[in-house]
Coordinates of C-alpha atoms in Angstrom, one line a residue:
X1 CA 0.0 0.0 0.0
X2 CA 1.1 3.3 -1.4
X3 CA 1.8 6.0 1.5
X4 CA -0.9 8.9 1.4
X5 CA -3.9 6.0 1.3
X6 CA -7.6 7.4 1.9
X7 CA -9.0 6.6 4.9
X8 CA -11.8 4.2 5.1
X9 CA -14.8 3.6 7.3
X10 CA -15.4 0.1 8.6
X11 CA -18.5 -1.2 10.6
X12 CA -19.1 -3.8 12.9
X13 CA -22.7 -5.0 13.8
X14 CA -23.3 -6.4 17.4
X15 CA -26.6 -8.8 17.0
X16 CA -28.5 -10.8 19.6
X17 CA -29.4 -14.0 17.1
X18 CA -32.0 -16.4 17.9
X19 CA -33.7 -19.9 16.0
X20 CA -35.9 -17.8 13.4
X21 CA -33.6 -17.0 10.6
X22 CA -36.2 -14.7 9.5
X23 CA -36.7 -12.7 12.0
X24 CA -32.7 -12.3 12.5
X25 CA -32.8 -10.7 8.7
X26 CA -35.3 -8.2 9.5
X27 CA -32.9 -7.3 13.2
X28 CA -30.1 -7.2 10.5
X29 CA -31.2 -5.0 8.1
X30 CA -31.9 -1.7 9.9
X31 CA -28.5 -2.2 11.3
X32 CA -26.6 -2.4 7.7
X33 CA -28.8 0.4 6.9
X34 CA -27.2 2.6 9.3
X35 CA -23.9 1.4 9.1
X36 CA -24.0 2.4 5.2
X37 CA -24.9 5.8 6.5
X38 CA -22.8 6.7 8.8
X39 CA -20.2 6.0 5.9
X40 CA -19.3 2.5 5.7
X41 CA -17.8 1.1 2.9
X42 CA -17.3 -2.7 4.7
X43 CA -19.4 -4.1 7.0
X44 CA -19.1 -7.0 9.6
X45 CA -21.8 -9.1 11.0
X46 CA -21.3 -12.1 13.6
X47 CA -20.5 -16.0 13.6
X48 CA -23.7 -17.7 13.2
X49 CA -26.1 -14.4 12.2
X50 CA -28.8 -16.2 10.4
X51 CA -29.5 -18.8 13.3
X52 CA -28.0 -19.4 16.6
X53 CA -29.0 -23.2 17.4
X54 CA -28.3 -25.2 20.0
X55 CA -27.4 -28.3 18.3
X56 CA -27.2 -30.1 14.7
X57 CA -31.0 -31.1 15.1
X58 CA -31.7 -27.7 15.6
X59 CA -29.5 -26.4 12.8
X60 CA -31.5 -29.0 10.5
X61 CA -34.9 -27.7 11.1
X62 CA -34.5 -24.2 9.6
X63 CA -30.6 -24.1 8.1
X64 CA -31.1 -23.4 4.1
X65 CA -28.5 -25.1 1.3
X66 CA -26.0 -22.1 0.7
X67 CA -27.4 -22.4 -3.1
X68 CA -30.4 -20.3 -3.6
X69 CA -30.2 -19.4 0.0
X70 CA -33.4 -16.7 1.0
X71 CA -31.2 -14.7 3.6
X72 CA -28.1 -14.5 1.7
X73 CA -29.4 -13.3 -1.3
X74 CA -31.6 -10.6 0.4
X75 CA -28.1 -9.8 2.1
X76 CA -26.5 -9.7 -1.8
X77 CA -29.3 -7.4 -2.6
X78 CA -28.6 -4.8 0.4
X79 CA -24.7 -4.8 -0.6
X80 CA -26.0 -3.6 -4.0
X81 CA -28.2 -1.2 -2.9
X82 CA -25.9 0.4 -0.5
X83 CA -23.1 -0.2 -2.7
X84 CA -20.8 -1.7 0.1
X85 CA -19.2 -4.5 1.1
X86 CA -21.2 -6.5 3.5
X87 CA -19.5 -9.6 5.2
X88 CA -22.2 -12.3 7.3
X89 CA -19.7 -13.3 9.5
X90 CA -21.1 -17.2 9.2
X91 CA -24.0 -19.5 9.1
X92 CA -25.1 -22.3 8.9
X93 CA -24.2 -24.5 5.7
X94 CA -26.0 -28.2 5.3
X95 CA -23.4 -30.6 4.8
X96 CA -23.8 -34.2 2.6
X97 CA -22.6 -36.0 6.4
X98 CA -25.3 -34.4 8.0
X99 CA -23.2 -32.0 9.7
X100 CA -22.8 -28.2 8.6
X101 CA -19.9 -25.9 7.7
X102 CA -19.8 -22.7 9.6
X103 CA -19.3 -20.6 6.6
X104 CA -18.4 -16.8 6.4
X105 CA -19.4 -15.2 3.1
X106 CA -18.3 -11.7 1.9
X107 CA -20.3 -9.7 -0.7
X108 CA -19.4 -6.8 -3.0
X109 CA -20.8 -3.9 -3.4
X110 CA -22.3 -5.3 -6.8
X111 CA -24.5 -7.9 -4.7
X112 CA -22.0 -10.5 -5.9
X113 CA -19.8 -13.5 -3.3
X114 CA -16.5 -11.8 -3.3
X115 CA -15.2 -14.5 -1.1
X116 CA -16.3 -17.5 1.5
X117 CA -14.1 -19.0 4.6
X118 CA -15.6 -22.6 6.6
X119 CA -14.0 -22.1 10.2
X120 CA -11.1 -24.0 10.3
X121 CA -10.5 -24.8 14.3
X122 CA -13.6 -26.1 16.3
X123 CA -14.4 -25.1 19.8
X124 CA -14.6 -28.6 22.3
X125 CA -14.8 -27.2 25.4
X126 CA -15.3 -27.9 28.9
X127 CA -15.9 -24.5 30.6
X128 CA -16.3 -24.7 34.4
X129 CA -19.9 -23.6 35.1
X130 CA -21.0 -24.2 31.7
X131 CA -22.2 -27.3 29.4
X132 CA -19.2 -28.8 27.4
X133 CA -19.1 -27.2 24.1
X134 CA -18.7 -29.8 21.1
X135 CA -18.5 -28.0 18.3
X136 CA -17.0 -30.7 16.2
X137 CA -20.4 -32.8 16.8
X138 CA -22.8 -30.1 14.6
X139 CA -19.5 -28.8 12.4
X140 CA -17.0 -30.2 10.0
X141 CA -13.8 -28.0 10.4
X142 CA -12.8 -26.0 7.1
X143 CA -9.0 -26.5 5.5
X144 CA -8.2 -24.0 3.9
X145 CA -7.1 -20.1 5.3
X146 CA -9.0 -17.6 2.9
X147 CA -7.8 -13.5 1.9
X148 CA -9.8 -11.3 -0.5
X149 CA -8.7 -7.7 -1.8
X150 CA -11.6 -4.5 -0.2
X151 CA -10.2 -1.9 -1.7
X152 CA -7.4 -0.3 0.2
X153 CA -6.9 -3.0 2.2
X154 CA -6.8 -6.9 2.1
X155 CA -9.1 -8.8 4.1
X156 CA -8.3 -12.0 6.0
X157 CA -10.7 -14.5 7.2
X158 CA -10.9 -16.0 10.4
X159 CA -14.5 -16.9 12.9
X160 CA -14.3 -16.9 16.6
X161 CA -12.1 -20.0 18.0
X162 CA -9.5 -18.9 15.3
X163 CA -8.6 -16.3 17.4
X164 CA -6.8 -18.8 19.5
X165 CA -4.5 -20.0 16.8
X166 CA -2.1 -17.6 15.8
X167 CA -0.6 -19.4 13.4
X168 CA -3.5 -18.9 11.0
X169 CA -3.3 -14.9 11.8
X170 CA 0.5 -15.3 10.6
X171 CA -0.6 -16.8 7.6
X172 CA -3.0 -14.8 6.9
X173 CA -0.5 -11.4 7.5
X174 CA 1.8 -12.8 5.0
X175 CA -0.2 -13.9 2.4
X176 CA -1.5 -10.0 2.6
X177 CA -3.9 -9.7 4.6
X178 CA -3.8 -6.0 6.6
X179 CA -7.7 -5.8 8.3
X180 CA -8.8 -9.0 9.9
X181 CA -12.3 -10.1 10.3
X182 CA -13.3 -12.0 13.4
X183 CA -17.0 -12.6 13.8
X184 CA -17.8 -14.1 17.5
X185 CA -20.0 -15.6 19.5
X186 CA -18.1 -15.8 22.6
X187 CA -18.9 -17.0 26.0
X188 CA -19.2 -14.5 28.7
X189 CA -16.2 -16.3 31.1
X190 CA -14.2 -16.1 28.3
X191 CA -15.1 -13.4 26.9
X192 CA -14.7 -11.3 30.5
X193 CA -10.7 -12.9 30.5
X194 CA -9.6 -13.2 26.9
X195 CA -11.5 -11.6 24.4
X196 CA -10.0 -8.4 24.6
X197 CA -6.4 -9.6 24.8
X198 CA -6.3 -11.8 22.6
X199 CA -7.8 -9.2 19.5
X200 CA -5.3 -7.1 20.3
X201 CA -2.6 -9.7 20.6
X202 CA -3.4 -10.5 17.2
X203 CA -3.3 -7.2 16.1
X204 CA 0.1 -6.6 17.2
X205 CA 1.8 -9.9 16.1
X206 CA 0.8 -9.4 13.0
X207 CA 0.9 -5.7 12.9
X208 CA -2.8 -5.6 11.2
X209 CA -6.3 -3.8 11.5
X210 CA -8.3 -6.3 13.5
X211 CA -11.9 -6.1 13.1
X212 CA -14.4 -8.6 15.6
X213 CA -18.4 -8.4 15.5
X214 CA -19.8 -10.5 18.5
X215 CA -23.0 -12.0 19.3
X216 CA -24.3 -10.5 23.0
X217 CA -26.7 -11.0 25.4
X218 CA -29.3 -13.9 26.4
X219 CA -30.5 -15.9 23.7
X220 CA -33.2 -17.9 22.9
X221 CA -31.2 -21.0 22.7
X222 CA -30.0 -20.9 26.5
X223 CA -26.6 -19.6 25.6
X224 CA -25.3 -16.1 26.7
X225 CA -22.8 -14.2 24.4
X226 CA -20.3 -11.3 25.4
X227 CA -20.5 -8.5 23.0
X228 CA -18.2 -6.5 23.0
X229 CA -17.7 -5.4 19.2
X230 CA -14.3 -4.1 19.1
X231 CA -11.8 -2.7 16.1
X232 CA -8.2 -2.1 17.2
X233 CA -5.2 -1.1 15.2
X234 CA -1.8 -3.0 14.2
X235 CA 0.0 -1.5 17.1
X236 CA -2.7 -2.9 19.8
X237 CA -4.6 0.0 20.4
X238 CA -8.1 -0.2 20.6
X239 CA -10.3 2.1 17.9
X240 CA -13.5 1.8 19.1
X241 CA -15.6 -0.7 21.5
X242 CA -18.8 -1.0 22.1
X243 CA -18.7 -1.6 26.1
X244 CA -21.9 -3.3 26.3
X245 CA -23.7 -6.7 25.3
X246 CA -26.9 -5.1 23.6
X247 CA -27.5 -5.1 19.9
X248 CA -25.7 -2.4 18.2
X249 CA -23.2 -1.0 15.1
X250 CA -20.0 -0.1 15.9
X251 CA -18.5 2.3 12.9
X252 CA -14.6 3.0 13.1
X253 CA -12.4 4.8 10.5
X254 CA -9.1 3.0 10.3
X255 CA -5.7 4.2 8.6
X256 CA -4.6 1.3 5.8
X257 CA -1.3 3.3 5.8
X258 CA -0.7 2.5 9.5
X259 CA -0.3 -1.2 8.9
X260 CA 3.1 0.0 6.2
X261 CA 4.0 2.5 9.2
X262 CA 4.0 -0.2 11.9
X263 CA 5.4 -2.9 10.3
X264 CA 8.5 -1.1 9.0
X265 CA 8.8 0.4 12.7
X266 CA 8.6 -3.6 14.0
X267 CA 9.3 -6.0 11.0
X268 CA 8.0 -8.8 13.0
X269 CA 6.6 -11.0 9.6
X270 CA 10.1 -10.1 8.0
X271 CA 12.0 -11.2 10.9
X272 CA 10.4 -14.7 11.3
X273 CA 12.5 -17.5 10.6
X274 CA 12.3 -21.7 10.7
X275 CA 13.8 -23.4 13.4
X276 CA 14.5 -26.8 15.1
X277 CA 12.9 -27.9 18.1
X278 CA 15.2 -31.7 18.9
X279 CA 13.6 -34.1 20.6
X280 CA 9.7 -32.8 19.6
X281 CA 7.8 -35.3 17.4
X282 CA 8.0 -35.0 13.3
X283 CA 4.6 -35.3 11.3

């Protein structure tokens, strides 16, 4: 990227998704509506927008084939109107195993799939308080790590659990990628002691924009999210937050200059290099 870059405004939308995919539209629209307003040339919605199920039986009562989907295309139809880019974060994807991918889409602002990511790492968890989480038993895990040029920047893909895996962030920062999407649905415990730190270590080790739209709030299904939308730039500081765990659009201006600036300052992804570890185990 060229010094002297135009600024650009970015949105994240904080949503409070439930079983009715529906009704989780008509929540979503207003929302990109105002986020195309305020200025918003990209736009980020959260990991599982369409429908936040409990379980695979519940995904396979309403969940749509990703061809001729009814809620993606409407979503195709508002990128054209507004003339943005407008990324759903993920839904729901049938599977043929009877399983579903947990699939981020991006559209251009000419209604068109830019770009789709299936979440790679899968949350099996045992949180203390909570049910286990077992992911892997509603989702197959995607293989492959996904960029996609917007404009004056280069998006990389990532959903939720990612966040934990830096190695896909570093891949990501050196196949291009200088704004990172992370869509969420975090827990709150985990939310309350990582979410924060972690975005922002991201941010720094890979000296990018990072950009994370989170489910908050009770829903429907029994679970409670965080919130917590949150853009911060590649030297860790935070741009804008929302503090809270209501519904909600969270617009930011970020600087695609600053990611040149700040890794020439701390050549981190230059630096790297291979190395040995004796005695560890070799695929």
């Amino acid at each position: 990227m060229a010094s002297g870059t135009k600024h650009m405004k970015i949105a994240a939308i904080q949503m409070r998704s439930g079983m009715d995919p529906d009704a989780n539209l008509a929540a979503l629209e207003p929302m990109i509506a105002e986020a195309a307003a305020a200025g918003a040339v990209y736009v980020l919605t959260p990991e599982v927008t369409m429908i936040f199920a409990e379980n695979r039986e519940g995904l396979a009562k309403v969940a749509a084939p990703f061809e001729g989907h009814p809620q993606l295309a409407r979503v195709g139809a508002l990128a054209r109107q507004y003339g943005i880019h407008v990324h759903i974060g993920s839904l729901a994807v049938p599977l043929e195993d009877g399983r579903f991918a947990n699939r981020s889409v991006l559209f251009g602002p000419d209604g068109g799939i830019v770009a789709r990511y299936d979440k790679i790492h899968l949350f099996d968890a045992d949180i203390a308080g909570l049910n286990a989480y077992q992911e892997s038993a509603t989702y197959k895990g995607g293989e492959v790590a996904v960029t996609a040029p917007l404009g004056a920047v280069t998006l990389g893909f990532s959903i939720c659990y990612d966040m934990r895996f830096p190695r896909l962030y570093n891949a990501l920062a050196n196949a291009g990628a200088t704004l990172i999407a992370v869509p969420a649905a975090f827990t709150v415990p985990t939310g309350q002691a990582h979410w924060e730190v972690l975005l922002r270590a991201r941010a720094i080790e890979t000296g990018s924009y990072v950009v994370a739209a989170a489910q908050g709030g009770q829903h429907a299904n029994g679970r409670a999210t965080y919130g917590h939308s949150i853009v911060i730039d590649p030297w860790g500081r935070i741009v804008a937050q929302l503090d809270h765990d209501e519904p909600g659009v969270l617009v930011a201006e970020i600087k695609p200059e600053l990611v040149d600036e700040v890794r020439g300052r701390i050549p981190a992804l230059a630096n790297a290099r291979d190395f040995a570890l004796p005695g560890a185990l070799q695929d």
